[in-house]
């Protein structure tokens, strides 16, 4: 069964356009709760009120304001806000093709698969061309009244468009030096590397499951049938003081069990 | 002053490294506040949909819809399904860092050494860097179990949450066509177009938020014209809200630049002192304190008075 497309667009490489459909590649599997009034278990609803008088106000009547660093609220009229909206467009413009690590995955926000729309031949040419080059496309577009930047690349042979965080949202790590201190003890470093190596294997995402989500489902099911629950409390251990002996014991422990 | 988002320990064999976790990305600062036509900030309140009366936080429970009813869960019940070791990131597996496909990465956090952990922290960071590996573990953060990759980055440990496989769709589920041979003429012209766009760096300012630039221009023109400006409520003045990034950098500097040993401890004290003088807990509304108590997983918070909440929160800061 195929998924429903979120949006239709045309990838634009200069003169050439490739019509595509966007599909969410990540899905929300979290368990969501409704907020209820304790007394009658009726769902609560949110309203906007003036805090002093408690007078409710319809969302359509509310205004929007920007809070400055000096803690002034600058009220913006609906017309002014309209004026700074991006212009609607179906075009996803490819700005550049860059070496893959120029924009590292810290910038990536959400992944979308691209599927063909009306022109399968152009889509196949897109997949083939992306596969031929070790570079990723930097794109910019407007979707549902919002500006986006994104990265176009292949994932397992299928085209994927990642939306990006904006530069203003990124904390630049470049200006930080490594935590200073005396040179690391080479014997300890060797032990630490040995321990990492002993515990190494290939990354296989199939081996991980969201156990918490499964337990939460079970809890809901138990409660639905009127069952009782037991409680577990988190705890914290103290930091290790004798680093070298802890590392050595760790290595020995794994060697024994191997 | 950003509070650590989470505190706990990295467990590496028998070595235990106490750490604090900070969010590495700041929220978009373009979010606008809702105000009344007279410029008064509006608040959200909960109303009971049956009775149409306002209800307080402690009268609200969480329900999961089943058939025609809800299964309700208390905070304590929710916490009971979190694993016993939820304060630990237990590194039992290391993988080559480049084997984790970008589609898995979700959100980035920075891990900073807690008191006395600097040496072990540096050792782990150096071992991961030298071997090009990431440690993989699961841990519970904010009511959700996360799969996390711990990697070294310029001597810092970064923790990135990973999407579980069932949170990702496969191309087959989406219904994408199987790979097939492309028309060579079309492919050739597209490859030429891509080659024309090849560059080493993104164009200047292309990674910035264009909406933010337009919004700030608009705000500035209104500020200089002196139009539609209202003072924010007094209570917002100590709110550190917008300055989180700068603060995170200060914390990083204080935590990392202190020399090992005694000096590290005194740097910690400075951080703590700064934390106390910044937003005074007593000035915050009870709802905000409750939210903070929730983040800190303080048990029994729903039954606490404001004074008790302050007491419990300050113990943990």
Short mmCIF file of N, CA and C in Angstrom, two decimals, chain B residues 167-235:
data_model
loop_
_atom_site.label_atom_id
_atom_site.label_comp_id
_atom_site.label_asym_id
_atom_site.label_seq_id
_atom_site.Cartn_x
_atom_site.Cartn_y
_atom_site.Cartn_z
N UNK B 167 10.02 4.04 13.32
CA UNK B 167 9.64 5.43 13.14
C UNK B 167 10.00 5.92 11.74
N UNK B 168 10.58 5.03 10.97
CA UNK B 168 10.96 5.38 9.60
C UNK B 168 10.15 4.54 8.62
N UNK B 169 9.68 5.18 7.57
CA UNK B 169 9.00 4.42 6.54
C UNK B 169 10.03 3.87 5.56
N UNK B 170 9.70 2.76 4.95
CA UNK B 170 10.58 2.24 3.91
C UNK B 170 10.07 2.77 2.57
N UNK B 171 10.95 2.82 1.56
CA UNK B 171 10.51 3.26 0.22
C UNK B 171 9.35 2.40 -0.27
N UNK B 172 9.36 1.12 0.10
CA UNK B 172 8.28 0.23 -0.33
C UNK B 172 6.94 0.65 0.30
N UNK B 173 6.97 0.98 1.61
CA UNK B 173 5.74 1.43 2.29
C UNK B 173 5.18 2.69 1.65
N UNK B 174 6.10 3.55 1.23
CA UNK B 174 5.68 4.80 0.62
C UNK B 174 5.15 4.54 -0.80
N UNK B 175 5.63 3.45 -1.40
CA UNK B 175 5.18 3.11 -2.75
C UNK B 175 6.05 3.72 -3.83
N UNK B 176 7.35 3.93 -3.50
CA UNK B 176 8.25 4.48 -4.51
C UNK B 176 8.56 3.40 -5.56
N UNK B 177 8.76 3.80 -6.81
CA UNK B 177 9.06 2.81 -7.84
C UNK B 177 10.43 2.18 -7.64
N UNK B 178 10.54 0.90 -7.95
CA UNK B 178 11.82 0.20 -7.86
C UNK B 178 12.83 0.90 -8.77
N UNK B 179 14.10 0.91 -8.34
CA UNK B 179 15.11 1.52 -9.22
C UNK B 179 15.11 0.83 -10.58
N UNK B 180 15.25 1.60 -11.63
CA UNK B 180 15.28 1.05 -12.98
C UNK B 180 16.18 1.92 -13.83
N UNK B 181 16.52 1.44 -14.99
CA UNK B 181 17.44 2.17 -15.86
C UNK B 181 16.78 3.46 -16.35
N UNK B 182 17.58 4.52 -16.37
CA UNK B 182 17.05 5.81 -16.82
C UNK B 182 17.33 6.02 -18.29
N UNK B 183 16.54 6.84 -18.90
CA UNK B 183 16.77 7.26 -20.28
C UNK B 183 18.10 8.02 -20.33
N UNK B 184 19.03 7.57 -21.17
CA UNK B 184 20.39 8.12 -21.08
C UNK B 184 20.45 9.58 -21.52
N UNK B 185 19.58 9.97 -22.44
CA UNK B 185 19.60 11.37 -22.90
C UNK B 185 19.15 12.31 -21.76
N UNK B 186 18.06 11.91 -21.09
CA UNK B 186 17.56 12.71 -19.97
C UNK B 186 18.59 12.77 -18.84
N UNK B 187 19.18 11.61 -18.57
CA UNK B 187 20.15 11.55 -17.48
C UNK B 187 21.35 12.46 -17.78
N UNK B 188 21.78 12.45 -19.03
CA UNK B 188 22.93 13.25 -19.42
C UNK B 188 22.66 14.74 -19.21
N UNK B 189 21.48 15.20 -19.62
CA UNK B 189 21.22 16.64 -19.47
C UNK B 189 21.05 17.02 -18.00
N UNK B 190 20.48 16.11 -17.20
CA UNK B 190 20.34 16.42 -15.77
C UNK B 190 21.71 16.45 -15.09
N UNK B 191 22.58 15.51 -15.49
CA UNK B 191 23.92 15.49 -14.90
C UNK B 191 24.69 16.76 -15.26
N UNK B 192 24.47 17.24 -16.46
CA UNK B 192 25.13 18.49 -16.86
C UNK B 192 24.61 19.65 -16.01
N UNK B 193 23.29 19.66 -15.77
CA UNK B 193 22.70 20.74 -14.96
C UNK B 193 23.26 20.69 -13.53
N UNK B 194 23.42 19.46 -13.00
CA UNK B 194 23.96 19.31 -11.65
C UNK B 194 25.42 19.77 -11.62
N UNK B 195 26.17 19.39 -12.63
CA UNK B 195 27.58 19.79 -12.69
C UNK B 195 27.71 21.32 -12.70
N UNK B 196 26.78 21.98 -13.39
CA UNK B 196 26.79 23.45 -13.42
C UNK B 196 26.61 24.06 -12.04
N UNK B 197 25.93 23.32 -11.16
CA UNK B 197 25.63 23.85 -9.82
C UNK B 197 26.69 23.45 -8.78
N UNK B 198 27.72 22.71 -9.21
CA UNK B 198 28.72 22.22 -8.25
C UNK B 198 29.46 23.37 -7.59
N UNK B 199 29.65 23.27 -6.28
CA UNK B 199 30.38 24.29 -5.53
C UNK B 199 30.95 23.65 -4.27
N UNK B 200 31.87 24.36 -3.61
CA UNK B 200 32.44 23.84 -2.37
C UNK B 200 31.68 24.33 -1.15
N UNK B 201 31.04 25.48 -1.28
CA UNK B 201 30.35 26.08 -0.13
C UNK B 201 28.96 26.54 -0.52
N UNK B 202 28.07 26.60 0.46
CA UNK B 202 26.74 27.14 0.16
C UNK B 202 26.83 28.64 -0.14
N UNK B 203 25.94 29.19 -0.96
CA UNK B 203 25.97 30.64 -1.20
C UNK B 203 25.80 31.39 0.11
N UNK B 204 26.37 32.57 0.18
CA UNK B 204 26.31 33.39 1.37
C UNK B 204 24.86 33.58 1.83
N UNK B 205 24.63 33.44 3.12
CA UNK B 205 23.31 33.65 3.73
C UNK B 205 22.23 32.66 3.30
N UNK B 206 22.59 31.65 2.48
CA UNK B 206 21.55 30.73 2.01
C UNK B 206 21.03 29.82 3.12
N UNK B 207 21.76 29.71 4.23
CA UNK B 207 21.32 28.83 5.31
C UNK B 207 20.56 29.61 6.39
N UNK B 208 20.39 30.90 6.14
CA UNK B 208 19.66 31.71 7.12
C UNK B 208 18.17 31.68 6.85
N UNK B 209 17.41 32.07 7.87
CA UNK B 209 15.95 32.05 7.77
C UNK B 209 15.46 33.35 7.12
N UNK B 210 14.96 33.28 5.88
CA UNK B 210 14.56 34.52 5.22
C UNK B 210 13.34 35.18 5.89
N UNK B 211 12.49 34.36 6.49
CA UNK B 211 11.31 34.92 7.16
C UNK B 211 11.75 35.76 8.36
N UNK B 212 12.74 35.24 9.08
CA UNK B 212 13.24 35.96 10.25
C UNK B 212 13.77 37.33 9.85
N UNK B 213 14.50 37.38 8.72
CA UNK B 213 15.05 38.65 8.26
C UNK B 213 13.92 39.63 7.95
N UNK B 214 12.87 39.14 7.27
CA UNK B 214 11.75 40.04 6.93
C UNK B 214 11.03 40.51 8.19
N UNK B 215 10.85 39.56 9.13
CA UNK B 215 10.17 39.90 10.38
C UNK B 215 10.95 40.95 11.17
N UNK B 216 12.27 40.75 11.28
CA UNK B 216 13.07 41.69 12.06
C UNK B 216 13.10 43.08 11.41
N UNK B 217 13.11 43.10 10.08
CA UNK B 217 13.05 44.40 9.39
C UNK B 217 11.75 45.13 9.73
N UNK B 218 10.66 44.37 9.69
CA UNK B 218 9.36 44.95 10.01
C UNK B 218 9.34 45.48 11.45
N UNK B 219 9.85 44.66 12.38
CA UNK B 219 9.86 45.05 13.79
C UNK B 219 10.71 46.31 13.97
N UNK B 220 11.86 46.34 13.30
CA UNK B 220 12.73 47.50 13.45
C UNK B 220 12.08 48.78 12.92
N UNK B 221 11.37 48.65 11.79
CA UNK B 221 10.75 49.87 11.25
C UNK B 221 9.65 50.36 12.20
N UNK B 222 8.97 49.40 12.84
CA UNK B 222 7.93 49.83 13.79
C UNK B 222 8.54 50.43 15.05
N UNK B 223 9.67 49.87 15.47
CA UNK B 223 10.35 50.41 16.66
C UNK B 223 10.84 51.83 16.40
N UNK B 224 11.41 52.07 15.21
CA UNK B 224 11.94 53.41 14.98
C UNK B 224 10.80 54.41 14.74
N UNK B 225 9.65 53.91 14.26
CA UNK B 225 8.51 54.81 14.12
C UNK B 225 7.77 54.97 15.45
N UNK B 226 8.14 54.13 16.43
CA UNK B 226 7.48 54.19 17.73
C UNK B 226 6.02 53.74 17.69
N UNK B 227 5.71 52.84 16.77
CA UNK B 227 4.31 52.41 16.60
C UNK B 227 4.02 51.10 17.31
N UNK B 228 2.84 51.00 17.91
CA UNK B 228 2.33 49.74 18.47
C UNK B 228 3.31 49.05 19.41
N UNK B 229 3.94 49.82 20.28
CA UNK B 229 4.89 49.23 21.22
C UNK B 229 4.28 49.19 22.61
N UNK B 230 4.32 48.06 23.24
CA UNK B 230 3.74 47.89 24.57
C UNK B 230 4.81 47.28 25.46
N UNK B 231 4.86 47.70 26.71
CA UNK B 231 5.83 47.12 27.63
C UNK B 231 5.35 45.72 28.01
N UNK B 232 6.27 44.76 28.03
CA UNK B 232 5.91 43.42 28.48
C UNK B 232 5.67 43.46 29.99
N UNK B 233 4.89 42.53 30.53
CA UNK B 233 4.64 42.53 31.97
C UNK B 233 5.94 42.47 32.77
N UNK B 234 5.93 43.10 33.92
CA UNK B 234 7.11 43.17 34.79
C UNK B 234 7.73 41.78 35.01
N UNK B 235 6.87 40.79 35.20
CA UNK B 235 7.37 39.45 35.55
C UNK B 235 8.18 38.82 34.42
#
